[in-house]
Structures are given as structure tokens and as C-alpha cells.
mmCIF file of C-alpha atoms in Angstrom:
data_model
loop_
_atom_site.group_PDB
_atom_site.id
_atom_site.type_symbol
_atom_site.label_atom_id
_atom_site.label_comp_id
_atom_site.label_asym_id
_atom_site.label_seq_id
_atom_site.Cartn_x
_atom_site.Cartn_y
_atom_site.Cartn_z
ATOM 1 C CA UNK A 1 0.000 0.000 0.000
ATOM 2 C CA UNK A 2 1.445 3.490 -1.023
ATOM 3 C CA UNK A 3 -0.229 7.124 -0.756
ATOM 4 C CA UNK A 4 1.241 9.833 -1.784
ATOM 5 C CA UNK A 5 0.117 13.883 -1.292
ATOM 6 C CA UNK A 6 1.879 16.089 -3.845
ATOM 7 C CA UNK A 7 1.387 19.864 -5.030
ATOM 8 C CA UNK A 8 3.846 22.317 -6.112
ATOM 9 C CA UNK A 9 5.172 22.751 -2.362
ATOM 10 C CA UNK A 10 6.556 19.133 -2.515
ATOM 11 C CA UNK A 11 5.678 15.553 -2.138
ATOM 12 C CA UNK A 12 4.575 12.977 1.162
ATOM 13 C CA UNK A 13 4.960 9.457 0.662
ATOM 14 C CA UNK A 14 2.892 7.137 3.007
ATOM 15 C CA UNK A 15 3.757 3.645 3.289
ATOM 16 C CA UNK A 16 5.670 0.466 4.677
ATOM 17 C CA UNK A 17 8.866 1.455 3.291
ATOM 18 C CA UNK A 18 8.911 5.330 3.810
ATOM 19 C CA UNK A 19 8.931 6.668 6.892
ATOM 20 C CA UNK A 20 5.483 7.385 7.217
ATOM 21 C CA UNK A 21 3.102 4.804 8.695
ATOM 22 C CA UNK A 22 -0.539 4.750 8.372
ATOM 23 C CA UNK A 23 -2.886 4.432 11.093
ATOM 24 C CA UNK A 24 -6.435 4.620 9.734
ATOM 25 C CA UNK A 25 -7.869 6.132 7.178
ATOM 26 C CA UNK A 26 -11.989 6.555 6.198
ATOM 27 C CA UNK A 27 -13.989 7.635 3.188
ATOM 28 C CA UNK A 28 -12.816 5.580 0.462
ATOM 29 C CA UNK A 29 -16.420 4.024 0.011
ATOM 30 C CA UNK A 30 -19.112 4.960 -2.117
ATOM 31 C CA UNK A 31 -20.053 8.851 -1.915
ATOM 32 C CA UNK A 32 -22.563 10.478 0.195
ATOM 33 C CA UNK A 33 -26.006 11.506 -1.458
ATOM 34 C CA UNK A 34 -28.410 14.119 -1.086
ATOM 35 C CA UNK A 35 -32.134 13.083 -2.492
ATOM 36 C CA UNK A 36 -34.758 15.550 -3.987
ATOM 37 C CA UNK A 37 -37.830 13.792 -2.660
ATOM 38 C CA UNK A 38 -41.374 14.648 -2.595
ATOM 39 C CA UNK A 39 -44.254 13.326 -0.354
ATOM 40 C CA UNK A 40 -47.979 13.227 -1.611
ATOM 41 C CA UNK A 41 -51.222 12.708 0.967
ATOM 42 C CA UNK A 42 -52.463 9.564 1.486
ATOM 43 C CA UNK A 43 -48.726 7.593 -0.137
ATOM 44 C CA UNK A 44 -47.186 5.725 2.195
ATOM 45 C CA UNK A 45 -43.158 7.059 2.125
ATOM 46 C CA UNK A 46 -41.645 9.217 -0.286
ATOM 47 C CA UNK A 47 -41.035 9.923 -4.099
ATOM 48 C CA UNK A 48 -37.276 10.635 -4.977
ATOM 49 C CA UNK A 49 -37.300 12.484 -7.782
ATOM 50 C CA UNK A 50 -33.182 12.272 -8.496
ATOM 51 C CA UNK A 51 -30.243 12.266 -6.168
ATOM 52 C CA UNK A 52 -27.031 13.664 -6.110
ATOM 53 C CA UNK A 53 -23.210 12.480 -5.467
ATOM 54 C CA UNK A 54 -21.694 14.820 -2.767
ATOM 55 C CA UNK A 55 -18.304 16.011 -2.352
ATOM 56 C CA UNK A 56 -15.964 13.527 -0.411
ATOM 57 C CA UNK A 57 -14.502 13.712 2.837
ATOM 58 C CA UNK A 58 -11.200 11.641 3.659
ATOM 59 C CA UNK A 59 -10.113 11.674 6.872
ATOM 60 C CA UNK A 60 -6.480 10.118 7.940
ATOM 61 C CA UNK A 61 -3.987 9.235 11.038
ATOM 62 C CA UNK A 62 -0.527 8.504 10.680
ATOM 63 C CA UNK A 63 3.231 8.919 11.864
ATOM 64 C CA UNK A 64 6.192 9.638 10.720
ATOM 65 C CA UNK A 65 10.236 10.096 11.291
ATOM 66 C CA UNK A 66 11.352 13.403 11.356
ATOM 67 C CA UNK A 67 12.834 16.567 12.688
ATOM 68 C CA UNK A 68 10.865 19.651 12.866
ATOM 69 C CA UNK A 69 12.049 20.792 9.491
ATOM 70 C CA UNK A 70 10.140 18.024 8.246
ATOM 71 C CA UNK A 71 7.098 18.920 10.266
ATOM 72 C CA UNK A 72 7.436 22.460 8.656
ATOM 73 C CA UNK A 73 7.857 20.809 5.140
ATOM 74 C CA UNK A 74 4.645 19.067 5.523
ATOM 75 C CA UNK A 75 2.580 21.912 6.471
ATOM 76 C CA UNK A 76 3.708 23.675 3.866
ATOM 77 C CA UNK A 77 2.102 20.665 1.220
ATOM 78 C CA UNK A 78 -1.201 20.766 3.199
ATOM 79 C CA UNK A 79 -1.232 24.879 2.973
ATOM 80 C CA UNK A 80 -2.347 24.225 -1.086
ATOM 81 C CA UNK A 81 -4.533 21.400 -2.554
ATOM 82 C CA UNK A 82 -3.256 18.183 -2.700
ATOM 83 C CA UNK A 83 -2.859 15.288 -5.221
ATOM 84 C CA UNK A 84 -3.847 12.170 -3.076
ATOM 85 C CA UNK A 85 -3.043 9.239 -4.993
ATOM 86 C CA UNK A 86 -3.350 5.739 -4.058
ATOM 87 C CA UNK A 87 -1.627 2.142 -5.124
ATOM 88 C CA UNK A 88 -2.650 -0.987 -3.521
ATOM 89 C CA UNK A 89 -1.882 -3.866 -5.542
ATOM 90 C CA UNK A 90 -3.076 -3.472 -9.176
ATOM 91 C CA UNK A 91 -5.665 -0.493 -7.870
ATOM 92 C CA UNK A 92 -3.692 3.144 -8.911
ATOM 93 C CA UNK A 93 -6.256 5.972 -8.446
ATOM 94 C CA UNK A 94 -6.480 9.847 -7.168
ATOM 95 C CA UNK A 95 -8.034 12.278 -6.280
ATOM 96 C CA UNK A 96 -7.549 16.007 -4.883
ATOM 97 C CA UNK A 97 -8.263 17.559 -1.862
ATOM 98 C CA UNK A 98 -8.421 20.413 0.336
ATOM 99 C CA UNK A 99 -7.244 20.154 4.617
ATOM 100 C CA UNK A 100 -10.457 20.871 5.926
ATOM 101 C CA UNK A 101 -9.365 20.091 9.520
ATOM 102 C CA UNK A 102 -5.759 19.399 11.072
ATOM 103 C CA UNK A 103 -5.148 19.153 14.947
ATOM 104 C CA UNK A 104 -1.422 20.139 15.311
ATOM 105 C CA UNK A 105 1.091 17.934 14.405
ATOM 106 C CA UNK A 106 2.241 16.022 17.497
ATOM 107 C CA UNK A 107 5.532 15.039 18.467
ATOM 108 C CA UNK A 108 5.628 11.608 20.230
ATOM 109 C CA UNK A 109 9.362 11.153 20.773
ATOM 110 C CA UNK A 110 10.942 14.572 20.910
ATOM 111 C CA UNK A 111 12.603 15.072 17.462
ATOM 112 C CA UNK A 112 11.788 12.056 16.413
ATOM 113 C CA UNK A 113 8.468 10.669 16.012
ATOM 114 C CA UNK A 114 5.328 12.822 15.052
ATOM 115 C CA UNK A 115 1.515 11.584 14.343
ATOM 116 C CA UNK A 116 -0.866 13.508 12.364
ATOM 117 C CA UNK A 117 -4.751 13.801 12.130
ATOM 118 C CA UNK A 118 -5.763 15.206 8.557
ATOM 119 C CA UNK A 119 -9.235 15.825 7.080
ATOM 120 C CA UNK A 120 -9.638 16.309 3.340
ATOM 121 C CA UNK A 121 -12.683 17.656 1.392
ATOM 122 C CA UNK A 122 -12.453 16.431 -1.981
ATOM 123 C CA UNK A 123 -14.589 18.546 -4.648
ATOM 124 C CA UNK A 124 -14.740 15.487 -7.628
ATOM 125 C CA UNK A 125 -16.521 12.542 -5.390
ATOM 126 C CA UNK A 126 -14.993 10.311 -7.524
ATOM 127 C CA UNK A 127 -11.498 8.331 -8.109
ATOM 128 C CA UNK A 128 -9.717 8.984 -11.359
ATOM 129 C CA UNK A 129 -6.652 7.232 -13.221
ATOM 130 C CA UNK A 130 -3.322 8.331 -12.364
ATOM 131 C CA UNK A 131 -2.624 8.949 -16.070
ATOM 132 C CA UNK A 132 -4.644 10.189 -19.015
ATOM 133 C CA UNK A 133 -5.548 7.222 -21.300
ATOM 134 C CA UNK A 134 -4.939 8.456 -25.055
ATOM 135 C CA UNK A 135 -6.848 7.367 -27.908
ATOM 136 C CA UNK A 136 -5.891 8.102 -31.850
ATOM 137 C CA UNK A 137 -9.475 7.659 -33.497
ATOM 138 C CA UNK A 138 -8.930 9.516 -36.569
ATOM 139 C CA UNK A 139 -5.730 9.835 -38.908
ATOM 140 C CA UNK A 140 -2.945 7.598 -40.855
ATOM 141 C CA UNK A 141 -1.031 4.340 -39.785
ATOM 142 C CA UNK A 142 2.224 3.698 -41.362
ATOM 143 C CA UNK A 143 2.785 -0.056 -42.555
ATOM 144 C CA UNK A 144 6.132 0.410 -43.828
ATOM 145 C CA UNK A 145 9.383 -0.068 -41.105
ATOM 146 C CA UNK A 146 11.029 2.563 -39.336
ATOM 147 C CA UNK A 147 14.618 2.044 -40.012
ATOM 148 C CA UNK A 148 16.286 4.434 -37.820
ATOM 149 C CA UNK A 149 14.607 2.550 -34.774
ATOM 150 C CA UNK A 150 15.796 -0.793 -36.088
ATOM 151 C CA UNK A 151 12.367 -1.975 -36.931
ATOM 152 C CA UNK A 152 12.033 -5.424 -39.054
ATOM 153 C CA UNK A 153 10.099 -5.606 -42.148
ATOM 154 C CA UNK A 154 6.675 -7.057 -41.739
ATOM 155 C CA UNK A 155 5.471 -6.240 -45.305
ATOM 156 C CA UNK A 156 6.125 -7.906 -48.571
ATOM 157 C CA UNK A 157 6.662 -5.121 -51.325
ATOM 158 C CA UNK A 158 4.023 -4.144 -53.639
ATOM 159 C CA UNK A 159 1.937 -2.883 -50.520
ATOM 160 C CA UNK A 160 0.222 -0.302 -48.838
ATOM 161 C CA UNK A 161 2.173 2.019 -47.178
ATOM 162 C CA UNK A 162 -0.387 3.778 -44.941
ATOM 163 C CA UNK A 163 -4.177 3.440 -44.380
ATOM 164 C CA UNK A 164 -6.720 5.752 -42.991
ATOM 165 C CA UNK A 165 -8.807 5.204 -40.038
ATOM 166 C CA UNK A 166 -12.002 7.175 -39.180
ATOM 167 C CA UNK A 167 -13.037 5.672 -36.320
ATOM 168 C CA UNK A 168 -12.140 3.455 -32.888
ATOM 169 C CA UNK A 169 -13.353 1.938 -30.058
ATOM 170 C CA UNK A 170 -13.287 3.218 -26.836
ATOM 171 C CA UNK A 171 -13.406 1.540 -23.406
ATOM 172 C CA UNK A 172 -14.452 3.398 -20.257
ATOM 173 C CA UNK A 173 -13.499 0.945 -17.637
ATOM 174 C CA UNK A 174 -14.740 3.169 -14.895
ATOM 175 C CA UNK A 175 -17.659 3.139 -12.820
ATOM 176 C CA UNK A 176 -18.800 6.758 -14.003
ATOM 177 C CA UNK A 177 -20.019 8.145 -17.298
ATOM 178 C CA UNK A 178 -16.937 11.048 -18.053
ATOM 179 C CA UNK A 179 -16.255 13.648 -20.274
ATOM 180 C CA UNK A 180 -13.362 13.196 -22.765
ATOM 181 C CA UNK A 181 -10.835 15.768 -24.049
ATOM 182 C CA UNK A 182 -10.641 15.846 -27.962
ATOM 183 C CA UNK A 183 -7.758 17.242 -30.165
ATOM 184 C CA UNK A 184 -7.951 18.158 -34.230
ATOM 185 C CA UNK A 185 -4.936 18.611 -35.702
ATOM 186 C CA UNK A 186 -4.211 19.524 -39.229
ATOM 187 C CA UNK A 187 -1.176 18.372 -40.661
ATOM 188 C CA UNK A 188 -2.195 18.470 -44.017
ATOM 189 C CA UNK A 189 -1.885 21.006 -47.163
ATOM 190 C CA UNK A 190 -5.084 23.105 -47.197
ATOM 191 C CA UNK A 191 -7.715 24.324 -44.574
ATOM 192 C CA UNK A 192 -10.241 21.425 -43.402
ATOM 193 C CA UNK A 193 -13.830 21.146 -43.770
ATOM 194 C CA UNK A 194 -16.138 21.435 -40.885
ATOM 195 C CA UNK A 195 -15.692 18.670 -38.017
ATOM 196 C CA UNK A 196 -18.381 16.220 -37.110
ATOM 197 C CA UNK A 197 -17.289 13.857 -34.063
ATOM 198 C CA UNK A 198 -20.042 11.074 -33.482
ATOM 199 C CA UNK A 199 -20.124 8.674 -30.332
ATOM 200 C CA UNK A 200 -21.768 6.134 -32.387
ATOM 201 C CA UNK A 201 -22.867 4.071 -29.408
ATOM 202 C CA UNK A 202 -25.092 6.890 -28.042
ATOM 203 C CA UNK A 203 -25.475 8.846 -31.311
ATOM 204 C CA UNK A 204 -24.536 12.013 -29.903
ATOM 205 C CA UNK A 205 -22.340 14.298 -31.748
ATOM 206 C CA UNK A 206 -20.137 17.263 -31.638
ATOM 207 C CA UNK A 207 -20.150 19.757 -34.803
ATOM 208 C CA UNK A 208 -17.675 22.422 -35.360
ATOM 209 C CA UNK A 209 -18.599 24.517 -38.207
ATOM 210 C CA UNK A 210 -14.822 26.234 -38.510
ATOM 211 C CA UNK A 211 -12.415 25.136 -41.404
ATOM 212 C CA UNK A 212 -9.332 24.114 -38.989
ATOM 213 C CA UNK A 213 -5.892 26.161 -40.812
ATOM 214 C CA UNK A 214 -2.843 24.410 -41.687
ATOM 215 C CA UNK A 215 -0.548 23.114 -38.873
ATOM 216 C CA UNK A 216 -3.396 24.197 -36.333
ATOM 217 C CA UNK A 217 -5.025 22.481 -33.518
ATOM 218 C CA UNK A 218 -8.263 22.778 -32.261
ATOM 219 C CA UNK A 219 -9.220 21.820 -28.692
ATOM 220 C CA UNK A 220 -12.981 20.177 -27.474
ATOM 221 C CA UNK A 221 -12.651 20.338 -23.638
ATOM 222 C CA UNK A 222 -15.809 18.944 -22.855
ATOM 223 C CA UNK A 223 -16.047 18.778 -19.062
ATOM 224 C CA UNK A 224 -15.380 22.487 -18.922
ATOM 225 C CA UNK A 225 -17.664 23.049 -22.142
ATOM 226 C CA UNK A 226 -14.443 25.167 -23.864
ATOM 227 C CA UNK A 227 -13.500 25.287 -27.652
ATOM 228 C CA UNK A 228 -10.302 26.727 -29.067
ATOM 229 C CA UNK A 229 -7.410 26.948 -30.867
ATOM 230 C CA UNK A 230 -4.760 29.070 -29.512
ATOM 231 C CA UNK A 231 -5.726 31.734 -27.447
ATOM 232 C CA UNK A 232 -9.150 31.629 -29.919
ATOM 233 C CA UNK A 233 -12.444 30.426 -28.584
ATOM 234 C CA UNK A 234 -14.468 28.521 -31.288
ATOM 235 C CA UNK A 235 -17.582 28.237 -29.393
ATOM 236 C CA UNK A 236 -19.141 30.533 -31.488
ATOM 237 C CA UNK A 237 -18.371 28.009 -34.815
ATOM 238 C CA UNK A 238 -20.390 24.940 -32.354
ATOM 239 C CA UNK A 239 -23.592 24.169 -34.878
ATOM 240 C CA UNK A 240 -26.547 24.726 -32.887
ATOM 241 C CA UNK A 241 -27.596 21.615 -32.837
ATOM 242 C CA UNK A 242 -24.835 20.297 -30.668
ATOM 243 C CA UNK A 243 -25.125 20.228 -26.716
ATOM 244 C CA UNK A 244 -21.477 19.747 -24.851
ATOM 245 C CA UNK A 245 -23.038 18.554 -21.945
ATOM 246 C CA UNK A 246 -24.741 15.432 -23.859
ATOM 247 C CA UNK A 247 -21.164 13.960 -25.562
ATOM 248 C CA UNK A 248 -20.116 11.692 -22.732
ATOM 249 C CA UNK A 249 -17.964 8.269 -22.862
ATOM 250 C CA UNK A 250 -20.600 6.166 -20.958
ATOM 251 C CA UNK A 251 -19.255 2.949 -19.467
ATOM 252 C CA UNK A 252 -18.084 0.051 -21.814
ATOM 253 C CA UNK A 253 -16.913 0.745 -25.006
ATOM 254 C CA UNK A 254 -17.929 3.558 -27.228
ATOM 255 C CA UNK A 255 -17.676 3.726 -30.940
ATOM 256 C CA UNK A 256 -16.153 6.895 -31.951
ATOM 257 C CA UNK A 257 -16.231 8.392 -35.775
ATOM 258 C CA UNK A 258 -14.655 11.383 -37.094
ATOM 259 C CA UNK A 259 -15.825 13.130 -40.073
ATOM 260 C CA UNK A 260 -15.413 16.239 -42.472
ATOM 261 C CA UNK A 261 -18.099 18.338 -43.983
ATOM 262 C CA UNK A 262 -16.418 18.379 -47.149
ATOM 263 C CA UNK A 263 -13.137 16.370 -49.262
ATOM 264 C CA UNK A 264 -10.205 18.606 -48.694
ATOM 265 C CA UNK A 265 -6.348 18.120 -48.779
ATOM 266 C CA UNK A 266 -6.025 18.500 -44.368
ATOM 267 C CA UNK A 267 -4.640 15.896 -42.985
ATOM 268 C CA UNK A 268 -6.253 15.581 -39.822
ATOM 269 C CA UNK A 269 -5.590 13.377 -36.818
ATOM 270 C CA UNK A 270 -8.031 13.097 -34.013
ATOM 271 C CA UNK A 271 -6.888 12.450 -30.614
ATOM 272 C CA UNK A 272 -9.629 11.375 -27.533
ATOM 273 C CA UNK A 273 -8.202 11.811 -23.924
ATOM 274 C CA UNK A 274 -9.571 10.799 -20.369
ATOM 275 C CA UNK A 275 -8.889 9.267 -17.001
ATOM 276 C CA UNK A 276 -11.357 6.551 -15.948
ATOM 277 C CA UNK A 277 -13.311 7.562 -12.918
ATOM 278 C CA UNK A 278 -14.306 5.152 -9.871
ATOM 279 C CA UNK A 279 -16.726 5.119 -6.824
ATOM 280 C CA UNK A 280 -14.102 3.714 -4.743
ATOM 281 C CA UNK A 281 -10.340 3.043 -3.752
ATOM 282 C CA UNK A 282 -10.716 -0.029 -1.775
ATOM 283 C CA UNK A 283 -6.692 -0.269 -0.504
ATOM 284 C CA UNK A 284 -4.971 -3.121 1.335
#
């Protein structure tokens, strides 16, 4: 088991072999709710109408080996929001939090040995991946052998050198529907046509009506519901029919397509990013 709290002020490592022992930690479980309900005369109970994942609270006790410049180092990490990320066995996940509530840092052995009680309020209730996971779903593949990396032949000559793709499969292996990060890029010759991006599984699609320039790249972030390119918002070139909030990557695989408007000579390649999000972080 391993936990780690890292910002920009520095990094804590938890575990057997640092010098940092945990003593208990809580709210790893599923995420507290809060319930719009309704009650109606004469109905035994109550109606929920739809319910809501609250923010998490993590609370943890442990000790560790140190002077008290390490005590002061520490502080300084829980002054700013923290990366808490977790590894036990083949589970990696994180999430970040906020001290909510800190008793002093105690020393047990003079100079030594200090324990520490630390609350967390964590915004996202959920778990995410400690990496993005990177998709290409739109673009070229080379068949032909890279020489310069000592690659071996595969092919037998006449054949195709490169093939186009226009669409891929997608696995969300998390327990949460989540909101991917696309990238257009135009490598090609001449302006593109407009973009259409189509989860094919839900049939929900994103259309940018905006011819993408040479050697340009053009940014969906869907969580935040932001277009650009640059320092350029495109959100006025979204096609009205398109709603942001709707284009999710719901659990299991998702067939993604990537169109243009019109035949041109871009040479686009489509790139989906996310982190799979979790209810839990069950450690060992």
C-alpha cells in the first residue's frame, strides 16, 4: 500500500517502506447523497425524484520520522490542494483535496516521532486514473518499417504504405459516465472542412462549423464546455444543434467516428483523452 500527497510545495509518501506509517484512514467508500424527494397525501413514504453524489470527505492518522524541518515541510504541502493518490496492488487511483481540519502535528518522541490527524474535502466525489488514457481515433497508420529505430520488415513489397482510419473503439473501464478531451490537428496542405465527431454508441455528436488552418489544432474540452485553438475560442463556430453537456464516454466501449463536412487536402488526426473515474479506492 502506497499514498502519496503532492502539489507544487513538494511531495509525502505514506507507506511500509517510507517513513510514514498509516494508522487509519476513512472515506474511500461509495459517496454520500443528497435526495430531492417529494411526499404526496395519502402515499405511504416518499417519491425521490433524483439524487445527487456529494463532495468527499477523507479523513487520515498517521506517523512519521522526522525533525521539525520536516514537520514544517509538511505543512507547507497541506497549505495548497493536494494530489492524493493511491496504489494498492493493481488499484492506482487519485483524487484532490483540500485540509479541511488538522489538529497540530504532534511530536511523540521529541525530534523524532510525530503523528498527524488530517481531514480532506475532496470537490470530484470520484477516483480517477493516475494517467490520461490516449486514444488516436482519426488519422494515418504507417505499414512500412522505421529504419532508424531498427524496426524489421513485416510487409512484402508491392503494398500499402499507410491506411486511414475514421473511427475506434473506446473503453471506459470506470464506474462513471466522463467527459473526454478531444484534439484536431491539421497536418495536411489546405484548410479542413467542418468537423463532425459522433459517439456512435449513443449517437450524440459534436459539430464544429470552422475550417481548422494548416498546422493548427483545435481543442474540445468537454467537461469544462471550452473550444479553441490558440488563445481563440471557437464556441461561437459549435452548430446549434450540438449540446457539450450530452457527448459523454458512458461505461463500456464507445464507438467513436470522425468526419469532415467536405473532401479537402487536411490531414487531420483526431486524438480522444480521459482518465477513468471510480466510486471507490478499496486499498490493502
Amino acid at each position: 500500500m502506497f499514498i502519496e500527497l503532492k502539489n507544487d510545495n513538494g511531495t509525502f509518501m505514506i507507506s511500509n517502506k517510507s517513513s510514514a506509517k498509516l494508522l487509519s484512514i476513512s472515506g474511500l467508500g461509495l459517496p454520500s447523497k443528497t435526495f430531492n424527494i417529494v411526499t404526496y397525501e395519502g402515499q405511504a413514504g416518499q417519491t425521490t425524484l433524483s439524487e445527487t453524489d456529494q463532495s468527499r470527505t477523507i479523513t487520515m492518522a498517521f506517523d512519521f520520522d522526522g525533525n521539525a524541518q520536516a514537520a514544517e515541510e509538511l505543512y507547507k504541502i497541506l497549505y495548497k490542494p493536494v494530489d492524493i493518490s493511491f496504489i494498492s496492488g493493481d488499484m492506482r487511483r487519485k483524487t484532490t483535496g483540500r485540509v479541511n481540519d488538522m489538529e497540530d502535528l504532534q511530536q511523540v518522541i521529541l525530534g523524532q516521532l510525530w503523528t498527524a490527524a488530517i481531514q480532506f474535502i475532496c470537490d470530484n466525489p470520484y477516483f480517477e486514473d493516475l494517467a490520461d488514457t490516449s486514444v488516436n481515433v482519426y488519422g494515418r497508420e504507417n505499414h512500412l518499417p522505421n529504419y532508424y529505430n531498427d524496426e524489421v520488415p513485416k510487409i512484402q513489397l508491392p503494398a500499402v504504405a499507410t491506411t486511414r482510419f475514421t473511427e475506434k473503439n473506446i473503453l471506459n473501464s470506470g464506474d462513471i459516465d466522463l467527459y473526454p478531451v478531444i484534439s484536431v490537428t491539421n497536418n495536411g496542405t489546405a484548410a479542413s472542412g467542418n468537423i463532425i465527431i459522433t459517439n456512435m454508441t449513443t449517437m450524440r455528436t459534436l459539430k464544429l462549423n470552422y475550417a481548422i488552418p494548416v498546422n493548427n489544432t483545435v481543442i474540445f474540452d468537454v467537461f469544462n464546455r471550452k473550444i479553441y485553438s490558440g488563445g481563440q475560442s471557437l464556441l461561437p463556430y459549435l452548430d446549434d444543434d450540438t449540446l457539450l453537456k450530452d457527448f459523454k464516454l458512458i461505461q463500456g466501449e464507445n464507438n467513436i467516428a470522425v468526419s469532415e463536412s467536405a473532401s479537402t487536402n487536411a490531414q487531420l488526426q483526431c486524438t480522444i483523452s480521459f482518465k477513468n473515474m471510480f466510486l471507490t479506492a478499496v486499498i490493502k
